[in-house]
Coordinates of C-alpha atoms in Angstrom, one line a residue:
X1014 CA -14.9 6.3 24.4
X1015 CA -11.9 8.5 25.1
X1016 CA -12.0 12.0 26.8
X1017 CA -10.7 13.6 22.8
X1018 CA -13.8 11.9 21.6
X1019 CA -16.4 13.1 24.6
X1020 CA -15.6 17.0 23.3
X1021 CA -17.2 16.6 20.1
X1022 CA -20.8 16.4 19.3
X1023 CA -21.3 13.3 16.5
X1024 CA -24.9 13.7 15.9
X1025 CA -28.5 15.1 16.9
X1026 CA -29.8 13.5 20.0
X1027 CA -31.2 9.7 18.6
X1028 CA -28.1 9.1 16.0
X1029 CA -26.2 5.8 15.7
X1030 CA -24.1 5.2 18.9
X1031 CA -20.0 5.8 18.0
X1032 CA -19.6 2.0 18.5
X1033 CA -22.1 1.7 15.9
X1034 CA -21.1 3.9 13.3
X1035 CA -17.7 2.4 13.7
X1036 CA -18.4 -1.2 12.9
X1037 CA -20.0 0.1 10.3
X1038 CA -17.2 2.0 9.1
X1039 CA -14.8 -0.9 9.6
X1040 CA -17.1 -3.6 8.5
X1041 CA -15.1 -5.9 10.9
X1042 CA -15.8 -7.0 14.3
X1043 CA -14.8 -4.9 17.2
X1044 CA -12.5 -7.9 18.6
X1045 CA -10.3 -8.6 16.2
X1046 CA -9.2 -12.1 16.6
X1047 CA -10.2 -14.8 14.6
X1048 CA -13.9 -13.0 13.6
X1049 CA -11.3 -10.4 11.7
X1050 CA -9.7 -12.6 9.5
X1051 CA -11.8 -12.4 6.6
X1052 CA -11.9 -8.2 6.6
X1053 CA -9.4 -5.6 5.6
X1054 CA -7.6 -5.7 2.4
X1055 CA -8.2 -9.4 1.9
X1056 CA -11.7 -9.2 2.0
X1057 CA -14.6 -10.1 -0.7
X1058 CA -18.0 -8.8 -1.5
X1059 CA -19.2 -11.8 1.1
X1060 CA -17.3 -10.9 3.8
X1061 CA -17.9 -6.5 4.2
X1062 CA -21.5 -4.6 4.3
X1063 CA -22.7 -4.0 0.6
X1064 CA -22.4 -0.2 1.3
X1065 CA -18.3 -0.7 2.5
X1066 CA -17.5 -3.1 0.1
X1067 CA -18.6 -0.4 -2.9
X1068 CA -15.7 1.4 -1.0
X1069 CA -13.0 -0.6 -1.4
X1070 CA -14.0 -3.3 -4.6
X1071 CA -12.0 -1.0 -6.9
X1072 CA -9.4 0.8 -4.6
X1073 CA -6.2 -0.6 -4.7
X1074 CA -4.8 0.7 -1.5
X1075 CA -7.5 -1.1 0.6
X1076 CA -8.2 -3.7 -1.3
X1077 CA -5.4 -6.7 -1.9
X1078 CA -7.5 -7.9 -4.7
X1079 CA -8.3 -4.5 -6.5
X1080 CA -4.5 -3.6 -6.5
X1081 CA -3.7 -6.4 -9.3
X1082 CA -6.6 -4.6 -11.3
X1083 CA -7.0 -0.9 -10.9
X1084 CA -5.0 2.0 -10.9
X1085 CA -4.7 4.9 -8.6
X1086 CA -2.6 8.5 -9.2
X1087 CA -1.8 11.1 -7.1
X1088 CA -1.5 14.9 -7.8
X1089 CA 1.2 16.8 -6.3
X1090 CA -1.4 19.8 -5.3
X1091 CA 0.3 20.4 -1.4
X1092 CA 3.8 21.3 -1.1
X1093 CA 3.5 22.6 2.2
X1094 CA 3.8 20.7 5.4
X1095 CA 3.3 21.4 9.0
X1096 CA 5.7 18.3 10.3
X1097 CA 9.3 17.2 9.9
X1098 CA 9.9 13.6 10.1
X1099 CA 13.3 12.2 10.7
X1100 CA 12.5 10.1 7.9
X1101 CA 11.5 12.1 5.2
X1102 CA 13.6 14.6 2.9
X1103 CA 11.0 16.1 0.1
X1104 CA 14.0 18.1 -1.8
X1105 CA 15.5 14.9 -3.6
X1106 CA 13.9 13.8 -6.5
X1107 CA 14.6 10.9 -9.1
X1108 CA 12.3 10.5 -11.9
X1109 CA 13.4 6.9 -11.4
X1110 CA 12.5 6.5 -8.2
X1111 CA 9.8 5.7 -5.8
X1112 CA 9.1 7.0 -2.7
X1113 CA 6.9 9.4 -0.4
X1114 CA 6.9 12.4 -0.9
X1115 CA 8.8 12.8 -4.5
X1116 CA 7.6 14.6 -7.4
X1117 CA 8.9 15.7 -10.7
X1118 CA 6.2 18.8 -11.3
X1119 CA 4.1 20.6 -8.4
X1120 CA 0.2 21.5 -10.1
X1121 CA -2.3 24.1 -9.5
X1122 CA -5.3 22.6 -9.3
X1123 CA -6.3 23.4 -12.4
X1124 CA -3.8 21.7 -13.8
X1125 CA -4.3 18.5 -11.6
X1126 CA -7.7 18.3 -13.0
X1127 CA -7.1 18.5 -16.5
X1128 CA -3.9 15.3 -15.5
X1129 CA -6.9 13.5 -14.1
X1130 CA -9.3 13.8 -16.7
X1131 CA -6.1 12.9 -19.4
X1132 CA -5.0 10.3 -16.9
X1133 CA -8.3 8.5 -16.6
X1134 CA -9.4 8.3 -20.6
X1135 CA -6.1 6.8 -21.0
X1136 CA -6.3 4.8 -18.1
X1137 CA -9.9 3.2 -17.7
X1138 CA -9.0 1.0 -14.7
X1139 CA -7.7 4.2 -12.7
X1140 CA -10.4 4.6 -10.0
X1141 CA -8.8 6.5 -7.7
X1142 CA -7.4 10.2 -7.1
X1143 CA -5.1 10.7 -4.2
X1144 CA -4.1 13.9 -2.7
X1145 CA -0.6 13.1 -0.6
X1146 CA 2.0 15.3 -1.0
X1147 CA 4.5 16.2 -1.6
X1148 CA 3.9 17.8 1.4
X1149 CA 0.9 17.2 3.4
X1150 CA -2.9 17.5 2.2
X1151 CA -4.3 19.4 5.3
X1152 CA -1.0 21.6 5.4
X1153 CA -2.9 23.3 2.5
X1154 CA -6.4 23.0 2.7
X1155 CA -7.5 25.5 0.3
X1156 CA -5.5 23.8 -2.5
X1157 CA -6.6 20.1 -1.7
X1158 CA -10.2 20.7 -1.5
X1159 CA -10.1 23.2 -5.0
X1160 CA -8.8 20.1 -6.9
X1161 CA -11.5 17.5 -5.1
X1162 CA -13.9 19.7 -6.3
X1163 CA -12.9 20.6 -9.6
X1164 CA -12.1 16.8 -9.8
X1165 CA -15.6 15.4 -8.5
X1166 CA -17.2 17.9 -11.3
X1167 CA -15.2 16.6 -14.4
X1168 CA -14.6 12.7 -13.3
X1169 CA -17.8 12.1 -11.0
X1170 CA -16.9 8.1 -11.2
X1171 CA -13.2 9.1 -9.1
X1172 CA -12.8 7.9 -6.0
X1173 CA -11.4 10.8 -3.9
X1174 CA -8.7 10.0 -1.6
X1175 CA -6.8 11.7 0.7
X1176 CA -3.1 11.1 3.1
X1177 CA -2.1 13.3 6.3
X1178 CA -0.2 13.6 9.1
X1179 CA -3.2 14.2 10.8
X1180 CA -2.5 17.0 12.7
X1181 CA -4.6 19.4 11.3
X1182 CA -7.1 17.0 10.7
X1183 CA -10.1 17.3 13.2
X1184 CA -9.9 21.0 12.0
X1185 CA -11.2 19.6 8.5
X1186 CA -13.5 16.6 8.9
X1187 CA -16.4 18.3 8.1
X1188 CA -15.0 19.3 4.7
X1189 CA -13.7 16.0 3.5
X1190 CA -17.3 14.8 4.6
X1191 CA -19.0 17.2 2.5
X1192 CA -16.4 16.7 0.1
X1193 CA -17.3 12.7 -0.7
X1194 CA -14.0 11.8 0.5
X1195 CA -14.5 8.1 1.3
X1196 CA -10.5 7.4 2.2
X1197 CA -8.3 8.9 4.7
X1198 CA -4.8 7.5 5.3
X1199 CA -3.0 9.0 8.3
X1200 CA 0.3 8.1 9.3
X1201 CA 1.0 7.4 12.9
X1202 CA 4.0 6.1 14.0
X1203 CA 3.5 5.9 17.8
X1204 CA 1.1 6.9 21.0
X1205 CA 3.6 7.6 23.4
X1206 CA 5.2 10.8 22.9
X1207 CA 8.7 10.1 24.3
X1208 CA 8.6 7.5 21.2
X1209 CA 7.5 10.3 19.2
X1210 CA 9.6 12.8 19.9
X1211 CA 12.4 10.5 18.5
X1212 CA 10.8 10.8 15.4
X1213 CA 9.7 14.2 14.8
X1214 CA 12.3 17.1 15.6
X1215 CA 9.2 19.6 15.3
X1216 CA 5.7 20.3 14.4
X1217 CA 4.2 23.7 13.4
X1218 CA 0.9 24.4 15.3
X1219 CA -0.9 27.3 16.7
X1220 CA 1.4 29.6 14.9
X1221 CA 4.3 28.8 16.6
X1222 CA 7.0 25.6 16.2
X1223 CA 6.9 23.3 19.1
X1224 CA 9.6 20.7 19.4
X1225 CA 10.3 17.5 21.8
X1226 CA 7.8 15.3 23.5
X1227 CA 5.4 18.6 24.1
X1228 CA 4.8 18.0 20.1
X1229 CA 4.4 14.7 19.7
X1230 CA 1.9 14.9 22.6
X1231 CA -0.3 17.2 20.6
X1232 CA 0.3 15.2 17.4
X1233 CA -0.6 12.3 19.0
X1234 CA -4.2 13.4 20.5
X1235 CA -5.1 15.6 17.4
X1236 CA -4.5 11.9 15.0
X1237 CA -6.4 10.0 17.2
X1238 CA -9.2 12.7 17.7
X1239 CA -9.1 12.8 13.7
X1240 CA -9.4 9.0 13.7
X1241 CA -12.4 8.7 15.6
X1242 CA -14.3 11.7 14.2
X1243 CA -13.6 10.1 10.6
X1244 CA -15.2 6.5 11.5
X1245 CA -17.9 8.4 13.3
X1246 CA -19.0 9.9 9.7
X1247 CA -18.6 6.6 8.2
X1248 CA -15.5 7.2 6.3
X1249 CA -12.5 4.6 5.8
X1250 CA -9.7 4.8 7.6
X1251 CA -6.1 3.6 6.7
X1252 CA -3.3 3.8 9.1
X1253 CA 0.1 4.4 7.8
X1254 CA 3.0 3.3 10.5
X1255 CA 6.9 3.4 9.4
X1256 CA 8.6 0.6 10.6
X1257 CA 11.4 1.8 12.2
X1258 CA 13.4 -0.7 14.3
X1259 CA 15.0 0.2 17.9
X1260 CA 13.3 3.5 18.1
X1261 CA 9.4 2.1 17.3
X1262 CA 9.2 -1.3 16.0
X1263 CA 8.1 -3.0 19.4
X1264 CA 5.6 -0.1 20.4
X1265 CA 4.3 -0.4 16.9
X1266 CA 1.6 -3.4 18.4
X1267 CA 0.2 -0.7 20.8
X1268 CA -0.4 1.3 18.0
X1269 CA -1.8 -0.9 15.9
X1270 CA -4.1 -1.5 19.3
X1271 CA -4.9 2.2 19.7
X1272 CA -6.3 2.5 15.9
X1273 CA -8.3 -0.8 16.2
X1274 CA -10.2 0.6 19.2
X1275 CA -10.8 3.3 17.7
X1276 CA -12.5 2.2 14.4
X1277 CA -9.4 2.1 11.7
X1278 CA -10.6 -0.2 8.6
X1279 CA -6.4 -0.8 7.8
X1280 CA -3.2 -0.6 9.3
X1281 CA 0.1 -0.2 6.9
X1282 CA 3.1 -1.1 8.8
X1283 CA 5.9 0.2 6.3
X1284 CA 9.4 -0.4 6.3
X1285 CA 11.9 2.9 7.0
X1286 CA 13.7 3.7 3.9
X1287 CA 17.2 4.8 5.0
X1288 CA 19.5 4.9 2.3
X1289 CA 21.9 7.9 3.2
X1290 CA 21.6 9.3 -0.5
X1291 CA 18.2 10.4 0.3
X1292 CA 19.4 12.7 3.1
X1293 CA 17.0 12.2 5.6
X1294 CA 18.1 12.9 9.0
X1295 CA 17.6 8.4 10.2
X1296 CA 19.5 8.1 6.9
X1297 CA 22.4 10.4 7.8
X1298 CA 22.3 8.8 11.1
X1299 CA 22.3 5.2 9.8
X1300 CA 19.5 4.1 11.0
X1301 CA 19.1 1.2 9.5
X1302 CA 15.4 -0.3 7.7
X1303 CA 13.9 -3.6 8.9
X1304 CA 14.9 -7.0 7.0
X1305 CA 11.7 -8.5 5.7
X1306 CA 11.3 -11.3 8.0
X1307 CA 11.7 -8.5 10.9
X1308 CA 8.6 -6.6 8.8
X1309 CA 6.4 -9.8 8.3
X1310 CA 6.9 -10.7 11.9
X1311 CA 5.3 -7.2 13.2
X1312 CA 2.8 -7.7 10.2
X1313 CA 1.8 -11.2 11.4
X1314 CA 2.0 -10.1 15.2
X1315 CA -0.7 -7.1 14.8
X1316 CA -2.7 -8.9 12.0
X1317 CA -4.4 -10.9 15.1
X1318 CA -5.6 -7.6 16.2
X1319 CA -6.7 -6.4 12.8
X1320 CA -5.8 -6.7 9.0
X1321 CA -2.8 -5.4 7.5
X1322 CA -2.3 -4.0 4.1
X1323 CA 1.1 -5.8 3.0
X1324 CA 0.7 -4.5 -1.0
X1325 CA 1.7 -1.2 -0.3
X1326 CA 4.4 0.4 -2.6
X1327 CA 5.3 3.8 -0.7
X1328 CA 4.4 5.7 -3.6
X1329 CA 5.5 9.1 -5.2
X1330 CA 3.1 12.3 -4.3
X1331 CA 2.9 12.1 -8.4
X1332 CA 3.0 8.2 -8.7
X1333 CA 0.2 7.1 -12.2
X1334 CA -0.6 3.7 -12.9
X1335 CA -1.1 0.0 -11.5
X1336 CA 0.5 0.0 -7.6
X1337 CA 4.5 -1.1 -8.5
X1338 CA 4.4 0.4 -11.9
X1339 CA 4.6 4.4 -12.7
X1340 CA 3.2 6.2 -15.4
X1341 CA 3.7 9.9 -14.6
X1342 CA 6.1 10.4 -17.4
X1343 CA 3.7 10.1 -19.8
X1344 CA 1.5 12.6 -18.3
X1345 CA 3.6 15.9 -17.4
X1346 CA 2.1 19.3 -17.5
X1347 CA 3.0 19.7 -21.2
X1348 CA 2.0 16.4 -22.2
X1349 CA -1.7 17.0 -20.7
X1350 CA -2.4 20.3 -22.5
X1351 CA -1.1 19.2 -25.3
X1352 CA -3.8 15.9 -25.3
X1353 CA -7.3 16.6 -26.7
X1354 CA -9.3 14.5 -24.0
X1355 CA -13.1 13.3 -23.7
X1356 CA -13.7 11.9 -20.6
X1357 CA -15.9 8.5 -21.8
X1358 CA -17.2 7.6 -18.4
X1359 CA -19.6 4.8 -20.5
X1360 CA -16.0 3.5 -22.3
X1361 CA -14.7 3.6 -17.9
X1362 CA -17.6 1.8 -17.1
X1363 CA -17.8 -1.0 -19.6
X1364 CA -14.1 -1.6 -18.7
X1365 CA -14.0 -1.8 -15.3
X1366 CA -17.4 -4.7 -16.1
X1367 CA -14.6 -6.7 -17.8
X1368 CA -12.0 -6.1 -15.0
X1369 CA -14.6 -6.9 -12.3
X1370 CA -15.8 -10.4 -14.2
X1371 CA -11.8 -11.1 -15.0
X1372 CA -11.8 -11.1 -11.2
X1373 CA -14.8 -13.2 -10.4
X1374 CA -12.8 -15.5 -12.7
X1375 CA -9.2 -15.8 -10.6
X1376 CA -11.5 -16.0 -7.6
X1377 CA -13.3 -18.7 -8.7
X1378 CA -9.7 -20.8 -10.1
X1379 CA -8.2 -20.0 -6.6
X1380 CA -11.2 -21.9 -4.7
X1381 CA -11.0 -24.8 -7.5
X1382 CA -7.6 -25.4 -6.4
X1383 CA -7.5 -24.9 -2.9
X1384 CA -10.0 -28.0 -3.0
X1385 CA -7.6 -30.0 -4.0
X1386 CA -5.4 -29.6 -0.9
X1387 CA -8.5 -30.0 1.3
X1388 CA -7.0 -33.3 2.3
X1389 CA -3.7 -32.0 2.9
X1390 CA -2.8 -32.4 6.7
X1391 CA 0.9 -30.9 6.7
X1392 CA 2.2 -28.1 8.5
X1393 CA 4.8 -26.8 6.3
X1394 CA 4.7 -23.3 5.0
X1395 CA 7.2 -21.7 2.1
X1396 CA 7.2 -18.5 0.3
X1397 CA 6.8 -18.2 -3.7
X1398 CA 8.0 -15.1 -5.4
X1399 CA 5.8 -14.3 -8.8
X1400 CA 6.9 -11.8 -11.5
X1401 CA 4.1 -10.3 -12.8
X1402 CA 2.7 -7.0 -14.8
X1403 CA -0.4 -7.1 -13.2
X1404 CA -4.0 -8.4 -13.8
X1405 CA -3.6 -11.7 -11.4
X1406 CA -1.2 -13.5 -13.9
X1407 CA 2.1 -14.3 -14.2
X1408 CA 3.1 -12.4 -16.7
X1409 CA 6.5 -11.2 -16.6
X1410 CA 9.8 -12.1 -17.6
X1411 CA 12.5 -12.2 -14.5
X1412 CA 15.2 -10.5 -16.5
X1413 CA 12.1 -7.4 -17.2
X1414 CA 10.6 -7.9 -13.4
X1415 CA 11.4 -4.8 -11.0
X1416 CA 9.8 -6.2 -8.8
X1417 CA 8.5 -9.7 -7.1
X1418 CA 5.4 -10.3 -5.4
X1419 CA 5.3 -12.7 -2.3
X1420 CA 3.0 -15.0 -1.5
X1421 CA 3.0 -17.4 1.5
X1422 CA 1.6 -20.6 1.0
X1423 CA 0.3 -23.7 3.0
X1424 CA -2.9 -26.2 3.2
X1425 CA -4.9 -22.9 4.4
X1426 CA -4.2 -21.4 1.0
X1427 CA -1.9 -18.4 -1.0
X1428 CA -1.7 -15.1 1.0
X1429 CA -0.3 -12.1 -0.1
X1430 CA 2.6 -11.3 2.4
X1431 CA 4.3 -8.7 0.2
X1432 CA 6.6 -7.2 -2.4
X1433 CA 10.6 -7.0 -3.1
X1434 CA 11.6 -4.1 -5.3
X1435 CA 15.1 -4.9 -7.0
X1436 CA 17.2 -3.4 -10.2
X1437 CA 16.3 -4.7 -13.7
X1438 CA 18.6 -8.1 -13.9
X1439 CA 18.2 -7.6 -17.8
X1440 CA 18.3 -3.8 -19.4
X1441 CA 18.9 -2.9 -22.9
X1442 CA 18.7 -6.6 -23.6
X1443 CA 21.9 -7.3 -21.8
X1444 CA 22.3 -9.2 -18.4
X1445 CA 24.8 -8.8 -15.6
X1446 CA 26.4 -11.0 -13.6
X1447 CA 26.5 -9.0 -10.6
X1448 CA 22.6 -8.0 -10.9
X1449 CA 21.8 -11.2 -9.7
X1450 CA 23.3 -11.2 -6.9
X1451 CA 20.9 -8.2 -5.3
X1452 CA 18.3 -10.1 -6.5
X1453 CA 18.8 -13.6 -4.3
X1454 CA 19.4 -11.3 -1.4
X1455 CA 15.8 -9.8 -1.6
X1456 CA 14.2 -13.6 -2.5
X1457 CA 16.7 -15.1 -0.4
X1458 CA 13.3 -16.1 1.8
X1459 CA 11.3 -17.8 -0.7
X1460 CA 11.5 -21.5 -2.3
X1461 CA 10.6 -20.8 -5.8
X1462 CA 9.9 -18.1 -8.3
X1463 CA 7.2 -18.2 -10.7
X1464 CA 7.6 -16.3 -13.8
X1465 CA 6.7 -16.0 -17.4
X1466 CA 10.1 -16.9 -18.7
X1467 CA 13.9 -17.1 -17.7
X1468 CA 16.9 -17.6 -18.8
X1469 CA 19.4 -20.6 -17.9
X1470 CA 22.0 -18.0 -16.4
X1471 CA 19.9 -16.9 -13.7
X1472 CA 17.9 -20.0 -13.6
X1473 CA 20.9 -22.1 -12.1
X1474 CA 22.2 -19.0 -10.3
X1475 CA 18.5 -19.0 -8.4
X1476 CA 19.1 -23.2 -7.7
X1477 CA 22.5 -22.8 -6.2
X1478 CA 20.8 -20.2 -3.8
X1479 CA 18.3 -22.9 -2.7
X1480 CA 15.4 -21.0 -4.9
X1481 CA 13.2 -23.0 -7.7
X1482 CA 12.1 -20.9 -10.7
X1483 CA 9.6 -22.4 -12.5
X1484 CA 8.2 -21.2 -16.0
X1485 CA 5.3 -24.0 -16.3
X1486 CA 2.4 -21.6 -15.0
X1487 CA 3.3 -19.0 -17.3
X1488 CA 0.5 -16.8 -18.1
X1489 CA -1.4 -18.6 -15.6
X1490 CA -3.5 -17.0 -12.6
X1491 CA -1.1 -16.4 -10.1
X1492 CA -2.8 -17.8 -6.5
X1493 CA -4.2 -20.4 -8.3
X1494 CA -0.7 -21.2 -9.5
X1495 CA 0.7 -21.0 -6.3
X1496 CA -1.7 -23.2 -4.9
X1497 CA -0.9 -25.8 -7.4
X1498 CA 3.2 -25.4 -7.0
X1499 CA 2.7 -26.4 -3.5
X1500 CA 0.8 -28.9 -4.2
X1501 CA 3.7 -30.6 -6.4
X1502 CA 6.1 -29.6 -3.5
X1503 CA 4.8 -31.2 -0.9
X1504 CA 4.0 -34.7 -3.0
X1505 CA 7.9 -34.2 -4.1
X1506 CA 8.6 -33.8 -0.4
X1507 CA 6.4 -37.1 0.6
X1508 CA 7.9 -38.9 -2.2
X1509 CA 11.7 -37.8 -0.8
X1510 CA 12.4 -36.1 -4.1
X1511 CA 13.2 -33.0 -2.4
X1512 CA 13.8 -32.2 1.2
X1513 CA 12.0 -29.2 2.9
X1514 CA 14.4 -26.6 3.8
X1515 CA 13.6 -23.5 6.1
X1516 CA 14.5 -20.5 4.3
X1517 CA 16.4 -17.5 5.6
X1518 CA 15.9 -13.8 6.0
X1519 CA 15.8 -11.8 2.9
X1520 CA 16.3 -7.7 2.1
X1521 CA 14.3 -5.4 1.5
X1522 CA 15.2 -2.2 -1.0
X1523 CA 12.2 -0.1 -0.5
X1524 CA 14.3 2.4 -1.9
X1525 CA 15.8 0.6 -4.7
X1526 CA 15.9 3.2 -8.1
X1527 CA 13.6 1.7 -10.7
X1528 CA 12.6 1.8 -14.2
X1529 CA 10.2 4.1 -15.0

């Protein structure tokens, strides 16, 4: 137990030990390893304590499978912040874009909980409200907590969710406990302040600005003090870490270390956005993003300590909808007073049944298949991109996709290793020549694309880059598909119809301008 830890008082004399209360909290075992493998974002309702996995089921941040099904939104309630990242620039916004810390409207509170109440009658499968921005949550406490309450009054079935910087956060974990807040995300992006201090010019804390390593030290010890208080009250944790390469993508494994030990349910390793339009300071600099081999590789090296959450979009402070799609245009201020809303929470419940049976369904077609490759001895692996709308299908057109899902796949099965967020290749029903080529950049590490339908164009444009695009599991369940693909390919590759080729790298344009 660290020194931080040894200052606070967890419990009356007789409670639950810390390392108690934090396998509990994480649900996974202590050592990470191989007895980890079936926890974290990948997990099922046989792998996590009944009590953790009515946490996660039907969240779609820390749950891989939940994110294909349910629907999150954030309120942009907390414009202040208390931290400037050499990353972040919260005075840009694109209603077309996506990324931390962008908003179109900032809300009262009052106003937030009317949006959530409008939100989630339109929106059955949205289960979960996040406070993150566009500043941070703890920055501005009194608005935060105003909404959760207002919130938990008029939508008792929301989960309540919120994101921080952590440094004011052991100041406040006895709110969010009393609050119901079963999810905190905090972003740390190192343990060693000389790291640090190369990532944060300032912080503001104790009434006064402190700057250079003296800063991140106290940063530092007050997210890790937050950490373990949060797991010691039985709360889920999700680490947020920006990949950021020559300044902290090697020191990101002790990190990922330091959060393990410590009780963390999730660690998000994202990728720095950099474009210099933003006007960030590492953007302005050049400081360039990770490729996405660069990013799995860190994934895959601190997965053996404990699971990663690969699905995460890097969402707007005002993002609505399914994770990769964003509804928040249809529900600005005006909009929601204009709406007359009932909040149906029988109508929510009876929908989410469906959703939840839906579910047991793709499970149940993923294990059929993955029989059939019980048999299977080779050692190749490949990565298949899938365009898809949601709901576990392939469902999408690749002239309409936005974005493409990524799955590895090999005799062990289909895992979810990520997204690629590109420009429409079709808009206004007209195709460009020169939107393809973006496009085989960011799948330039996959053999085949699945999708709903495509056109010849792009079709051979995709096979002279090497990448198969398939339409024959259209509308099919999408690890199940994958499954059976690579089941074709490797009887195509035993029968010498095709030759197994190892892919390349592939880009990643996590700040690519989208559709809205």
């Amino acid at each position: 137990m660290s020194k931080l830890l040894q200052l606070h008082d967890f419990g009356a004399p007789g409670a639950a030990s810390f390392e108690q209360l934090r396998t509990a909290a994480t649900g996974c075992s202590s050592k990470g390893g191989a007895g980890k493998s079936s926890c974290g974002s990948a997990a099922g309702p046989n792998d996590l304590p009944p009590e953790i996995w009515e946490k996660v089921k039907n969240h779609p941040c820390y749950s891989e499978q939940a994110h294909h099904h349910f629907a999150r939104m954030h309120v942009a309630v907390a414009p202040a912040c208390n931290i400037q990242c050499n990353y972040c620039n919260r005075k840009y916004d694109c209603a077309n874009e996506s990324r931390p810390g962008v908003v179109s409207e900032k809300l009262t509170p009052e106003q937030a909980a009317r949006k959530v109440v409008a939100v989630a009658s339109t929106i059955p499968q949205m289960t979960v409200l996040g406070i993150a921005g566009p500043g941070d949550a703890l920055a501005n406490p009194a608005k935060t907590f105003k909404t959760f309450e207002l919130v938990a009054e008029a939508a008792p079935d929301i989960k309540l969710c919120l994101s921080t910087n952590g440094l004011m956060l052991p100041d406040y974990v006895e709110q969010i406990a009393a609050m119901n807040v079963d999810h905190v995300t905090i972003t740390i992006n190192m343990v060693d302040p000389e790291v640090g201090a190369k990532i944060y010019p300032w912080i503001f804390y104790d009434h006064r600005r402190i700057t250079g390593v003296e800063a991140s030290t106290i940063l530092s010890e007050r997210q890790l003090l937050g950490l373990e208080m949060l797991v010691a009250r039985g709360i889920l944790v999700k680490v947020n870490s920006v990949m950021i390469p020559g300044i902290n993508d090697e020191h990101l494994v002790e990190v990922n270390k330091a959060v393990k030990s410590r009780g963390a349910f999730l660690h998000n390793i994202m990728p720095l956005i950099s474009e210099a339009e933003h006007g960030t300071a590492f953007g302005l600099s050049g400081q360039r993003g990770p490729t996405a081999q660069e990013l799995k590789a860190l994934q895959d090296a601190c997965e053996g300590e404990m699971n990663m959450m690969r699905h995460c979009r890097q969402c707007r402070a005002d993002a609505v909808g399914l994770l990769g799609e964003d509804r928040s245009a249809e529900f600005t201020t005006e909009k929601v007073m204009a709406m007359d809303v009932t909040y149906d929470l029988e109508g929510r419940q009876a929908y989410q049944a469906k959703v939840e049976a839906e579910r047991d369904a793709i499970a149940a077609a993923k294990q059929r298949e993955l029989a059939t490759l019980a048999d299977e001895t080779a050692t190749i692996k490949i990565q298949v991109a899938i365009a898809t709308k949601g709901g576990g299908v392939i469902n999408e057109h690749f002239g309409h996709a936005h974005e493409f899902q990524i799955y590895e796949v090999s005799t062990a099965g289909a895992k979810f290793v990520g997204h690629r967020r590109v420009d429409l290749y079709c808009e206004g029903g007209y195709a460009s020549d020169a939107g393809i080529e973006p496009i085989l950049k960011a799948l330039n590490d996959c053999t085949a694309v699945l999708v709903a339908k495509i056109g010849m164009c792009p079709k051979d444009s995709l096979a002279g880059a090497g990448i198969e695009a398939v339409e024959s599991y259209a509308f099919e369940y999408i690890e199940q598909s994958v499954i059976a693909y690579f089941k074709d390919y490797l009887e195509r590759v035993g029968k010498s119809e095709i030759r197994h080729v190892a892919r390349g790298d592939a880009t990643i344009r996590q700040g690519a301008f989208i559709e809205a």
